[in-house]
Amino acid sequence: MTERITPWTSEDRQQLEAVGLSLAEAERQLALLRTPPPPARVVRPCTLGDGILSLDPADLPHHIARAEAAAAAGRIGKFVPASGAATRMFQSLLAFLETETENENEEVETFFGGLPDFAFAPVLRQALDQVGGNPLDLQATSPESRRLLLQALLAEDGLGLAELPKGLIPFHPYPENSASPKTAFEEHLWAATAQVRDRDGRCRLHFTVSPSHVEKFEAALETLREKIEKETRSHLDVSFSTQSPATDTLALDGEGNPFRADDGSLLLRPGGHGALLANL
C-alpha cells in the first residue's frame, strides 16, 4: 500500500483558505476519515413508554391551541433544507444515455417499466413532442427510443431534470390536475399557509439551496406566488441562503490520501444537514 501522505501544497493551502477551512480542520477531518470512530451500539428499539411518549387525546385541543397561538403571533416559520441535487437520482439513466451500449441494468429496466406512473409523465409527453418523439409512447422498448425519452427527460434541451434540484422536480400528481404535478417546493409553500400563517396572513419560510440553484428557486417562487397568495389570502415571506463552503469536507482515495480532481485540486464535498446550523 502506498504510504499515506498529506502534502498540503501551496495550492492546497490557498484552496482551503479560499473556502474558509483551516489547516487544523483539514487535519482533523483526515484523522476522522482514516480512523473513524466505532459505530453506535443499538441497545434496544424505542417503544411506547420507553423513548416514545403518547399524548392523551384529551390534551390535544390544548396543544393545538398553543401551536395556533404561536403561529398567529408570528413565532413559527418553516426551515427547509433544499440543496439536494437530482443528479444522483438519475445516475443509472445518465450512464445509459451517455453510452453506446444496448445493455441495460436492473435500475434502468425498472424505471422504464414504471415510467407512465411517474408524476412527471404528462410533462414528459409534452417535451417528447418538442424533440420529435411520440408523446403517447412512454413504454418504448428499443434502445434508440429509450434514449430519446431520456434526452427529453434529463437533457437541458428537454425537461432538464438532471440539472434541477430535487425540490423542483415534478413529484406529486393530483387527480383534478394530473397534467401539472406539484414539486416539493410548491408543496412546502401551500403547507406553510396552513401551518405557520400569522394573524396578518404572513407565512415565513426559509430554504437552504445550492448557489447554482438560487435563481431557479426564485423563479419558481414568482411563478407560484400569485396563485397561492390569492387562493389562501396570505403573503409568502420567503428567504433563501446557501450552505457555507467552510463546512465542506475532504474525501479520501483508496490509499487514505486526500482525493484529488483531475486538475490536482482537493475534492471538497458539501457537509450534511448538521452544516446548516449556521443557516438556521
CSV table of C-alpha atoms in Angstrom, one decimal:
chain,number,residue,atom,x,y,z
A,1,MET,CA,0.0,0.0,0.0
A,2,THR,CA,1.2,3.5,-0.8
A,3,GLU,CA,2.3,5.4,2.2
A,4,ARG,CA,-0.3,7.9,3.5
A,5,ILE,CA,0.9,11.4,2.9
A,6,THR,CA,-0.5,14.8,3.5
A,7,PRO,CA,1.5,17.1,1.2
A,8,TRP,CA,-0.5,20.3,1.7
A,9,THR,CA,1.0,22.1,-1.2
A,10,SER,CA,0.8,25.9,-1.5
A,11,GLU,CA,-2.2,25.4,-3.9
A,12,ASP,CA,-3.9,23.2,-1.3
A,13,ARG,CA,-3.4,25.9,1.4
A,14,GLN,CA,-4.8,28.5,-0.9
A,15,GLN,CA,-7.8,26.4,-1.8
A,16,LEU,CA,-8.6,25.6,1.8
A,17,GLU,CA,-8.2,29.2,2.8
A,18,ALA,CA,-10.5,30.4,0.0
A,19,VAL,CA,-13.4,28.3,1.3
A,20,GLY,CA,-12.7,29.1,5.0
A,21,LEU,CA,-11.2,25.7,6.0
A,22,SER,CA,-8.3,26.0,8.4
A,23,LEU,CA,-5.4,23.6,8.0
A,24,ALA,CA,-6.1,22.3,11.5
A,25,GLU,CA,-9.7,21.5,10.5
A,26,ALA,CA,-8.4,19.7,7.4
A,27,GLU,CA,-6.1,17.6,9.5
A,28,ARG,CA,-8.9,16.8,11.9
A,29,GLN,CA,-11.1,15.6,9.1
A,30,LEU,CA,-8.4,13.4,7.6
A,31,ALA,CA,-7.8,11.8,11.0
A,32,LEU,CA,-11.5,11.0,11.4
A,33,LEU,CA,-11.8,9.6,7.9
A,34,ARG,CA,-8.7,7.5,8.3
A,35,THR,CA,-9.7,6.2,11.7
A,36,PRO,CA,-13.4,6.6,12.1
A,37,PRO,CA,-15.0,6.2,15.5
A,38,PRO,CA,-16.8,2.9,16.2
A,39,PRO,CA,-20.5,2.9,15.2
A,40,ALA,CA,-23.1,3.4,17.9
A,41,ARG,CA,-24.3,0.2,19.6
A,42,VAL,CA,-28.0,-0.2,19.4
A,43,VAL,CA,-29.3,-1.3,22.8
A,44,ARG,CA,-33.0,-1.7,22.1
A,45,PRO,CA,-35.7,-0.2,20.0
A,46,CYS,CA,-37.8,2.7,21.1
A,47,THR,CA,-41.2,1.6,22.3
A,48,LEU,CA,-44.2,3.2,23.9
A,49,GLY,CA,-43.2,4.4,27.3
A,50,ASP,CA,-39.5,3.7,26.6
A,51,GLY,CA,-38.4,6.5,24.2
A,52,ILE,CA,-41.9,7.2,22.8
A,53,LEU,CA,-44.4,9.5,24.6
A,54,SER,CA,-48.0,9.1,23.8
A,55,LEU,CA,-50.2,12.2,24.1
A,56,ASP,CA,-53.5,11.9,25.8
A,57,PRO,CA,-56.2,12.6,23.2
A,58,ALA,CA,-58.0,14.8,25.8
A,59,ASP,CA,-54.9,17.1,25.8
A,60,LEU,CA,-54.7,17.5,22.0
A,61,PRO,CA,-57.0,20.6,21.8
A,62,HIS,CA,-54.8,22.3,24.4
A,63,HIS,CA,-51.6,21.6,22.4
A,64,ILE,CA,-53.2,22.6,19.1
A,65,ALA,CA,-54.4,25.8,20.6
A,66,ARG,CA,-50.9,26.7,21.8
A,67,ALA,CA,-49.4,25.9,18.4
A,68,GLU,CA,-52.0,28.1,16.6
A,69,ALA,CA,-51.4,30.9,19.1
A,70,ALA,CA,-47.7,30.8,18.4
A,71,ALA,CA,-48.3,30.8,14.7
A,72,ALA,CA,-50.7,33.7,14.9
A,73,ALA,CA,-48.1,35.7,16.9
A,74,GLY,CA,-45.5,35.2,14.1
A,75,ARG,CA,-43.3,32.9,16.3
A,76,ILE,CA,-43.3,30.0,13.8
A,77,GLY,CA,-41.6,29.6,10.5
A,78,LYS,CA,-40.6,26.8,8.2
A,79,PHE,CA,-36.9,25.9,7.7
A,80,VAL,CA,-36.4,23.6,4.7
A,81,PRO,CA,-33.0,22.1,3.6
A,82,ALA,CA,-33.5,22.1,-0.2
A,83,SER,CA,-30.0,22.0,-1.6
A,84,GLY,CA,-30.1,18.3,-2.8
A,85,ALA,CA,-29.3,17.9,-6.5
A,86,ALA,CA,-31.2,15.4,-8.6
A,87,THR,CA,-28.1,14.1,-10.5
A,88,ARG,CA,-27.7,11.1,-8.1
A,89,MET,CA,-31.3,10.2,-8.6
A,90,PHE,CA,-30.8,9.7,-12.3
A,91,GLN,CA,-27.2,8.3,-12.2
A,92,SER,CA,-28.1,5.0,-13.9
A,93,LEU,CA,-30.2,6.7,-16.5
A,94,LEU,CA,-27.5,9.2,-17.3
A,95,ALA,CA,-24.9,6.4,-17.7
A,96,PHE,CA,-27.2,4.6,-20.1
A,97,LEU,CA,-27.9,7.8,-22.0
A,98,GLU,CA,-24.2,8.6,-22.4
A,99,THR,CA,-23.0,5.2,-23.6
A,100,GLU,CA,-23.5,3.4,-26.9
A,101,THR,CA,-24.2,0.0,-25.3
A,102,GLU,CA,-27.6,-1.6,-25.7
A,103,ASN,CA,-27.3,-3.3,-22.3
A,104,GLU,CA,-29.5,-2.0,-19.5
A,105,ASN,CA,-29.1,-2.7,-15.8
A,106,GLU,CA,-31.9,-3.6,-13.5
A,107,GLU,CA,-32.4,0.0,-12.4
A,108,VAL,CA,-32.9,1.3,-15.9
A,109,GLU,CA,-35.3,-1.5,-16.7
A,110,THR,CA,-37.3,-0.8,-13.6
A,111,PHE,CA,-37.5,2.9,-14.4
A,112,PHE,CA,-38.9,2.2,-17.9
A,113,GLY,CA,-41.3,-0.3,-16.5
A,114,GLY,CA,-42.9,2.3,-14.2
A,115,LEU,CA,-42.4,5.4,-16.4
A,116,PRO,CA,-46.1,6.0,-17.2
A,117,ASP,CA,-46.8,6.1,-13.4
A,118,PHE,CA,-44.3,8.9,-12.6
A,119,ALA,CA,-45.7,12.3,-11.7
A,120,PHE,CA,-43.7,13.9,-14.5
A,121,ALA,CA,-45.1,11.6,-17.2
A,122,PRO,CA,-47.7,14.1,-18.5
A,123,VAL,CA,-45.0,16.8,-18.7
A,124,LEU,CA,-42.6,14.4,-20.4
A,125,ARG,CA,-45.2,13.7,-23.1
A,126,GLN,CA,-45.2,17.4,-23.9
A,127,ALA,CA,-41.4,17.5,-24.0
A,128,LEU,CA,-41.3,14.5,-26.3
A,129,ASP,CA,-43.5,16.2,-28.8
A,130,GLN,CA,-41.0,19.1,-28.9
A,131,VAL,CA,-38.0,16.9,-29.7
A,132,GLY,CA,-39.7,14.8,-32.3
A,133,GLY,CA,-40.7,11.8,-30.3
A,134,ASN,CA,-44.1,10.1,-29.9
A,135,PRO,CA,-45.7,11.9,-26.9
A,136,LEU,CA,-48.1,8.9,-26.4
A,137,ASP,CA,-45.3,6.3,-26.2
A,138,LEU,CA,-43.9,6.2,-22.7
A,139,GLN,CA,-43.3,2.4,-22.9
A,140,ALA,CA,-40.6,2.4,-25.5
A,141,THR,CA,-38.6,-0.8,-25.7
A,142,SER,CA,-35.8,-0.2,-28.2
A,143,PRO,CA,-32.5,1.5,-27.0
A,144,GLU,CA,-33.0,4.3,-29.6
A,145,SER,CA,-36.5,5.2,-28.4
A,146,ARG,CA,-35.5,4.9,-24.8
A,147,ARG,CA,-32.6,7.3,-25.3
A,148,LEU,CA,-34.9,9.7,-27.0
A,149,LEU,CA,-37.1,9.5,-23.9
A,150,LEU,CA,-34.2,10.1,-21.6
A,151,GLN,CA,-33.0,13.0,-23.7
A,152,ALA,CA,-36.4,14.7,-23.4
A,153,LEU,CA,-36.5,14.0,-19.7
A,154,LEU,CA,-33.0,14.7,-18.5
A,155,ALA,CA,-31.1,16.9,-21.0
A,156,GLU,CA,-31.1,20.7,-21.0
A,157,ASP,CA,-32.9,20.9,-24.3
A,158,GLY,CA,-35.7,18.8,-22.8
A,159,LEU,CA,-37.1,19.0,-19.2
A,160,GLY,CA,-33.6,19.1,-17.9
A,161,LEU,CA,-34.5,17.2,-14.7
A,162,ALA,CA,-30.9,16.0,-14.2
A,163,GLU,CA,-29.8,19.6,-13.7
A,164,LEU,CA,-32.5,20.6,-11.3
A,165,PRO,CA,-32.5,20.4,-7.5
A,166,LYS,CA,-34.7,17.7,-6.2
A,167,GLY,CA,-37.1,20.2,-4.7
A,168,LEU,CA,-38.1,21.5,-8.2
A,169,ILE,CA,-38.8,18.1,-9.8
A,170,PRO,CA,-42.5,17.4,-10.6
A,171,PHE,CA,-43.3,14.9,-7.8
A,172,HIS,CA,-46.9,14.9,-6.7
A,173,PRO,CA,-49.8,14.4,-9.1
A,174,TYR,CA,-53.3,15.3,-8.2
A,175,PRO,CA,-56.4,13.7,-9.9
A,176,GLU,CA,-58.0,17.1,-10.6
A,177,ASN,CA,-54.9,18.4,-12.4
A,178,SER,CA,-52.6,15.5,-13.3
A,179,ALA,CA,-51.1,17.5,-16.2
A,180,SER,CA,-49.5,19.9,-13.7
A,181,PRO,CA,-47.9,17.9,-10.9
A,182,LYS,CA,-46.6,19.8,-7.8
A,183,THR,CA,-43.0,20.0,-6.8
A,184,ALA,CA,-41.8,19.5,-3.2
A,185,PHE,CA,-41.0,23.2,-3.2
A,186,GLU,CA,-44.6,24.1,-4.1
A,187,GLU,CA,-46.0,21.7,-1.5
A,188,HIS,CA,-44.0,23.5,1.2
A,189,LEU,CA,-45.4,26.9,0.1
A,190,TRP,CA,-49.0,25.6,0.2
A,191,ALA,CA,-48.5,23.8,3.5
A,192,ALA,CA,-47.0,26.9,5.1
A,193,THR,CA,-50.2,28.8,4.6
A,194,ALA,CA,-51.9,26.4,7.0
A,195,GLN,CA,-49.0,25.7,9.3
A,196,VAL,CA,-47.2,29.0,10.0
A,197,ARG,CA,-49.6,31.8,8.9
A,198,ASP,CA,-49.7,34.6,11.4
A,199,ARG,CA,-52.7,36.8,12.2
A,200,ASP,CA,-51.7,39.2,9.4
A,201,GLY,CA,-51.5,36.4,6.8
A,202,ARG,CA,-47.7,36.4,6.7
A,203,CYS,CA,-46.2,32.9,6.2
A,204,ARG,CA,-42.4,32.7,6.9
A,205,LEU,CA,-40.3,30.2,5.1
A,206,HIS,CA,-36.6,29.8,4.7
A,207,PHE,CA,-34.9,27.4,2.2
A,208,THR,CA,-31.3,26.5,2.1
A,209,VAL,CA,-30.3,25.9,-1.5
A,210,SER,CA,-27.1,25.4,-3.5
A,211,PRO,CA,-25.6,28.5,-5.1
A,212,SER,CA,-26.2,27.2,-8.6
A,213,HIS,CA,-29.9,26.8,-7.9
A,214,VAL,CA,-30.8,30.1,-6.2
A,215,GLU,CA,-32.2,31.7,-9.4
A,216,LYS,CA,-34.3,28.6,-10.2
A,217,PHE,CA,-36.0,28.6,-6.8
A,218,GLU,CA,-36.6,32.4,-7.0
A,219,ALA,CA,-38.1,32.0,-10.5
A,220,ALA,CA,-40.3,29.1,-9.3
A,221,LEU,CA,-41.5,31.2,-6.3
A,222,GLU,CA,-42.5,34.1,-8.5
A,223,THR,CA,-44.4,31.7,-10.8
A,224,LEU,CA,-46.3,30.2,-7.9
A,225,ARG,CA,-46.7,33.3,-5.6
A,226,GLU,CA,-49.8,35.0,-7.1
A,227,LYS,CA,-51.9,31.8,-7.2
A,228,ILE,CA,-51.1,30.7,-3.7
A,229,GLU,CA,-51.4,34.1,-2.1
A,230,LYS,CA,-54.7,34.8,-3.9
A,231,GLU,CA,-56.3,31.4,-3.0
A,232,THR,CA,-55.2,31.5,0.6
A,233,ARG,CA,-55.3,35.2,1.2
A,234,SER,CA,-51.8,35.1,2.6
A,235,HIS,CA,-48.4,36.6,2.0
A,236,LEU,CA,-45.4,34.4,1.4
A,237,ASP,CA,-42.4,35.7,3.2
A,238,VAL,CA,-39.7,33.5,1.6
A,239,SER,CA,-35.9,33.8,2.0
A,240,PHE,CA,-33.0,31.7,0.8
A,241,SER,CA,-29.5,31.0,1.9
A,242,THR,CA,-26.6,28.8,0.8
A,243,GLN,CA,-24.5,26.4,2.7
A,244,SER,CA,-21.2,27.9,3.8
A,245,PRO,CA,-18.2,26.3,1.9
A,246,ALA,CA,-16.4,26.4,5.2
A,247,THR,CA,-18.5,23.3,6.2
A,248,ASP,CA,-17.2,21.3,3.2
A,249,THR,CA,-15.3,18.1,3.9
A,250,LEU,CA,-12.4,16.4,2.4
A,251,ALA,CA,-12.5,12.9,0.8
A,252,LEU,CA,-10.0,10.1,0.8
A,253,ASP,CA,-8.7,8.0,-2.1
A,254,GLY,CA,-8.2,4.2,-1.9
A,255,GLU,CA,-4.8,4.7,-0.2
A,256,GLY,CA,-6.1,7.0,2.5
A,257,ASN,CA,-4.7,10.2,1.0
A,258,PRO,CA,-6.8,13.3,0.1
A,259,PHE,CA,-8.7,12.7,-3.0
A,260,ARG,CA,-7.9,15.0,-5.9
A,261,ALA,CA,-9.7,16.1,-9.0
A,262,ASP,CA,-8.2,15.7,-12.5
A,263,ASP,CA,-6.6,19.2,-12.2
A,264,GLY,CA,-4.9,18.2,-8.9
A,265,SER,CA,-7.1,20.2,-6.6
A,266,LEU,CA,-8.6,18.8,-3.4
A,267,LEU,CA,-12.0,17.3,-3.8
A,268,LEU,CA,-14.3,19.0,-1.3
A,269,ARG,CA,-17.8,17.8,-0.7
A,270,PRO,CA,-20.7,19.6,1.0
A,271,GLY,CA,-21.3,18.7,4.6
A,272,GLY,CA,-24.5,17.1,5.8
A,273,HIS,CA,-27.6,18.7,7.4
A,274,GLY,CA,-25.6,19.5,10.5
A,275,ALA,CA,-23.7,22.0,8.4
A,276,LEU,CA,-26.9,24.1,8.2
A,277,LEU,CA,-27.0,25.0,11.8
A,278,ALA,CA,-25.4,28.4,11.0
A,279,ASN,CA,-28.1,29.0,8.4
A,280,LEU,CA,-30.8,28.1,10.9
